[in-house]
Amino acid sequence: SARRCCGPSASASQFGWYVFLPHRFRLLWDGNEVFYQLEDMPGFEPLRTVNYPGLADSFDAAAPDHAKGFSPPFLTASVQTGSVQVWPGLMARTAPGWSLLVRPIANFPRRSGYELYEGIIETDQWFGPLITNLRLTRTDMPVEFDNDIPFMQVQPLRQGHYDDHLLSRFEVEKGAASFRAEDWDRYTETVVRPNTDPDRKRGTYAGKMRRAESQRQSTQDHTVT
């Protein structure tokens, strides 16, 4: 599969951490209102705000007086039609200057019926529930959410790398005539030479990237010691 054999796909899949749901649940959207059903519920009920069973008591037992009663909810109906806010039960704090990108699982098929939004949270300053939002895409059929497969992925981002002043600093050139000599050298190394080599081996790119990563790791280890 691409996740194993394709270097770029494998790198994207391995970048960050998978987040699992602590409980199974189901959502049902009638086109206007969202309904939910937990594992121990006999049927669906209208979704407003749902807490994890027993969390409010354990949270209040650990929280200082001014924070009691503020345990994060598990599921919350959004003001946007057909949207739901989900908290998988995690909070995150990152090193100064680092944020977290909350997104769907990279290169991982999921059940139909919903789409996850993506968001960047500056978790070096903002400490709270690591939430995501989903949009239901079908009506009148339950959408299943399991706790034994990844629900979302979080990836570290260096702050400043997604600032507008940096992302706006680019130029677009048209046609192969704009290639410089070093561009043609790289193109030859990446495309021409592998496709003209009769002894070409599969996974050349992946092997090259692994060697580069091993070299970077070795350099870091020597720097630390």
Coordinates of C-alpha atoms in Angstrom, one line a residue:
S1 CA 0.0 0.0 0.0
A2 CA 1.0 3.6 -0.4
R3 CA 1.3 4.1 3.4
R4 CA 4.0 1.4 3.5
C5 CA 5.7 1.7 0.1
C6 CA 5.4 5.4 -0.9
G7 CA 7.9 7.5 1.0
P8 CA 5.9 10.7 1.0
S9 CA 2.7 8.9 2.1
A10 CA 4.5 7.0 4.8
S11 CA 6.1 10.2 6.1
A12 CA 2.8 12.0 6.3
S13 CA 1.2 9.1 8.0
Q14 CA 3.9 8.8 10.6
F15 CA 4.1 12.6 11.3
G16 CA 2.5 13.4 14.6
W17 CA 0.3 11.2 16.9
Y18 CA -3.0 9.4 16.5
V19 CA -5.8 10.2 18.9
F20 CA -8.4 7.6 19.8
L21 CA -11.9 8.1 21.2
P22 CA -12.4 6.8 24.7
H23 CA -16.0 5.7 24.0
R24 CA -18.0 4.5 21.1
F25 CA -21.0 6.6 20.1
R26 CA -23.4 7.2 17.2
L27 CA -24.7 10.4 15.7
L28 CA -27.9 10.9 13.7
W29 CA -28.8 14.1 11.7
D30 CA -32.2 14.6 10.4
G31 CA -31.2 17.7 8.4
N32 CA -32.1 20.0 11.1
E33 CA -31.2 18.6 14.5
V34 CA -28.4 16.2 15.6
F35 CA -29.1 13.2 17.9
Y36 CA -26.6 11.1 19.8
Q37 CA -26.5 7.6 21.3
L38 CA -23.8 6.2 23.7
E39 CA -23.2 2.5 24.1
D40 CA -25.4 2.1 27.1
M41 CA -28.3 4.1 25.8
P42 CA -31.4 2.3 24.4
G43 CA -32.1 5.0 21.7
F44 CA -31.1 8.4 20.4
E45 CA -31.6 11.6 22.2
P46 CA -31.3 15.2 21.0
L47 CA -27.7 16.5 21.3
R48 CA -27.0 19.6 23.4
T49 CA -24.0 18.9 25.7
V50 CA -22.9 15.5 26.8
N51 CA -20.3 14.8 29.5
Y52 CA -18.1 11.7 30.0
P53 CA -19.7 9.5 32.6
G54 CA -18.3 10.3 36.0
L55 CA -15.9 12.9 34.7
A56 CA -17.6 15.9 36.4
D57 CA -17.1 14.3 39.8
S58 CA -13.5 13.3 39.3
F59 CA -12.7 16.6 37.8
D60 CA -14.2 18.6 40.7
A61 CA -12.4 16.4 43.2
A62 CA -9.0 17.4 41.6
A63 CA -9.8 21.0 40.7
P64 CA -9.3 24.1 42.9
D65 CA -12.5 25.7 44.0
H66 CA -12.6 28.3 41.2
A67 CA -12.4 25.6 38.5
K68 CA -15.0 23.2 39.9
G69 CA -17.9 22.7 37.6
F70 CA -15.9 23.5 34.4
S71 CA -15.0 20.0 33.3
P72 CA -15.0 19.9 29.4
P73 CA -17.9 18.2 27.7
F74 CA -17.5 15.2 25.4
L75 CA -20.0 16.2 22.7
T76 CA -21.5 19.6 22.0
A77 CA -24.0 20.6 19.3
S78 CA -22.5 23.4 17.2
V79 CA -24.4 26.5 16.2
Q80 CA -23.7 25.4 12.6
T81 CA -26.3 23.0 11.3
G82 CA -25.1 19.4 11.2
S83 CA -21.9 20.1 13.1
V84 CA -20.6 18.7 16.4
Q85 CA -17.7 19.5 18.6
V86 CA -15.9 16.5 19.9
W87 CA -13.4 16.2 22.8
P88 CA -11.5 12.9 22.7
G89 CA -10.5 13.4 26.4
L90 CA -7.0 14.9 26.0
M91 CA -5.4 18.1 26.9
A92 CA -2.0 19.2 25.5
R93 CA 0.8 21.5 26.3
T94 CA 3.7 22.1 24.0
A95 CA 7.1 23.7 24.3
P96 CA 7.3 27.5 23.7
G97 CA 7.0 28.4 20.0
W98 CA 5.2 25.2 19.0
S99 CA 1.5 24.7 18.1
L100 CA -0.6 21.6 17.2
L101 CA -2.4 21.0 13.9
V102 CA -5.5 19.0 14.7
R103 CA -6.6 17.2 11.5
P104 CA -8.1 14.0 10.0
I105 CA -5.9 10.9 9.9
A106 CA -3.5 11.2 7.0
N107 CA -3.9 8.5 4.3
F108 CA -6.4 6.5 6.4
P109 CA -9.9 5.6 5.1
R110 CA -12.7 6.3 7.5
R111 CA -16.4 5.6 7.5
S112 CA -18.6 7.8 5.4
G113 CA -21.1 10.2 6.9
Y114 CA -18.9 12.9 8.3
E115 CA -15.9 15.1 7.7
L116 CA -13.4 16.5 10.3
Y117 CA -12.4 20.1 10.2
E118 CA -8.7 21.1 10.6
G119 CA -7.4 23.6 13.1
I120 CA -4.2 25.0 14.5
I121 CA -4.1 25.5 18.3
E122 CA -1.2 27.4 19.9
T123 CA -0.9 24.9 22.8
D124 CA 2.2 26.6 24.2
Q125 CA -0.2 29.3 25.5
W126 CA -3.7 27.9 25.3
F127 CA -4.2 25.0 27.7
G128 CA -7.6 23.3 27.6
P129 CA -9.4 20.4 25.9
L130 CA -7.9 19.3 22.6
I131 CA -11.1 19.5 20.6
T132 CA -12.1 19.1 17.0
N133 CA -15.2 19.8 15.0
L134 CA -17.0 17.5 12.6
R135 CA -19.6 18.0 9.9
L136 CA -22.2 15.3 9.3
T137 CA -22.7 14.7 5.6
R138 CA -25.7 12.4 5.4
T139 CA -29.1 12.5 7.0
D140 CA -31.5 9.9 8.5
M141 CA -28.8 7.2 8.9
P142 CA -26.7 6.7 12.0
V143 CA -22.9 7.5 11.8
E144 CA -20.8 5.2 13.9
F145 CA -17.7 6.3 15.8
D146 CA -15.5 3.6 17.2
N147 CA -12.8 3.7 19.9
D148 CA -10.5 1.1 18.4
I149 CA -9.4 3.0 15.3
P150 CA -7.8 6.4 15.2
F151 CA -10.2 9.3 15.2
M152 CA -7.9 12.2 14.5
Q153 CA -4.2 13.1 14.2
V154 CA -2.2 15.9 15.8
Q155 CA 1.0 17.2 14.3
P156 CA 3.5 19.7 15.8
L157 CA 4.0 23.0 13.9
R158 CA 6.6 25.6 14.6
Q159 CA 5.0 29.0 15.1
G160 CA 6.0 31.5 12.5
H161 CA 6.1 28.8 9.8
Y162 CA 2.4 29.4 9.0
D163 CA 2.4 33.2 9.3
D164 CA 1.1 35.2 6.4
H165 CA 4.3 37.2 5.9
L166 CA 6.2 33.9 5.4
L167 CA 3.5 32.1 3.3
S168 CA 3.2 35.1 1.0
R169 CA 6.9 35.1 0.1
F170 CA 6.8 33.1 -3.1
E171 CA 7.1 33.5 -6.8
V172 CA 5.5 31.6 -9.6
E173 CA 7.3 31.1 -12.9
K174 CA 5.8 29.6 -16.0
G175 CA 7.0 26.8 -18.1
A176 CA 10.1 24.6 -18.2
A177 CA 12.1 27.5 -19.9
S178 CA 12.2 29.1 -16.4
F179 CA 14.2 26.2 -14.9
R180 CA 17.7 27.1 -13.8
A181 CA 20.7 24.9 -14.3
E182 CA 20.4 23.6 -10.7
D183 CA 16.8 22.9 -11.3
W184 CA 17.6 20.7 -14.3
D185 CA 20.3 18.9 -12.2
R186 CA 17.8 18.1 -9.5
Y187 CA 15.1 17.0 -12.1
T188 CA 17.7 14.7 -13.7
E189 CA 18.5 13.2 -10.3
T190 CA 14.9 12.8 -9.3
V191 CA 13.2 11.8 -12.6
V192 CA 15.5 11.2 -15.5
R193 CA 18.2 9.0 -14.0
P194 CA 15.9 6.6 -12.1
N195 CA 13.8 6.0 -15.3
T196 CA 16.9 5.4 -17.5
D197 CA 18.6 3.1 -15.1
P198 CA 17.9 -0.6 -16.0
D199 CA 19.0 -1.7 -12.5
R200 CA 16.8 0.7 -10.7
K201 CA 15.5 -0.6 -7.4
R202 CA 12.1 0.2 -5.9
G203 CA 12.0 2.4 -2.8
T204 CA 15.0 4.6 -3.8
Y205 CA 13.3 7.8 -2.5
A206 CA 12.3 6.2 0.7
G207 CA 15.7 4.8 1.3
K208 CA 17.3 8.2 0.6
M209 CA 15.0 9.9 3.1
R210 CA 15.7 7.3 5.7
R211 CA 19.4 7.8 5.3
A212 CA 19.0 11.6 5.5
E213 CA 16.9 11.2 8.7
S214 CA 19.5 8.8 10.2
Q215 CA 22.2 11.4 9.4
R216 CA 20.2 14.2 11.0
Q217 CA 19.5 12.0 14.1
S218 CA 23.2 11.2 14.4
T219 CA 24.1 14.9 14.1
Q220 CA 21.6 15.7 16.9
D221 CA 22.9 12.9 19.1
H222 CA 26.5 14.2 18.7
T223 CA 25.3 17.7 19.4
V224 CA 23.6 16.7 22.6
T225 CA 26.5 14.7 23.9

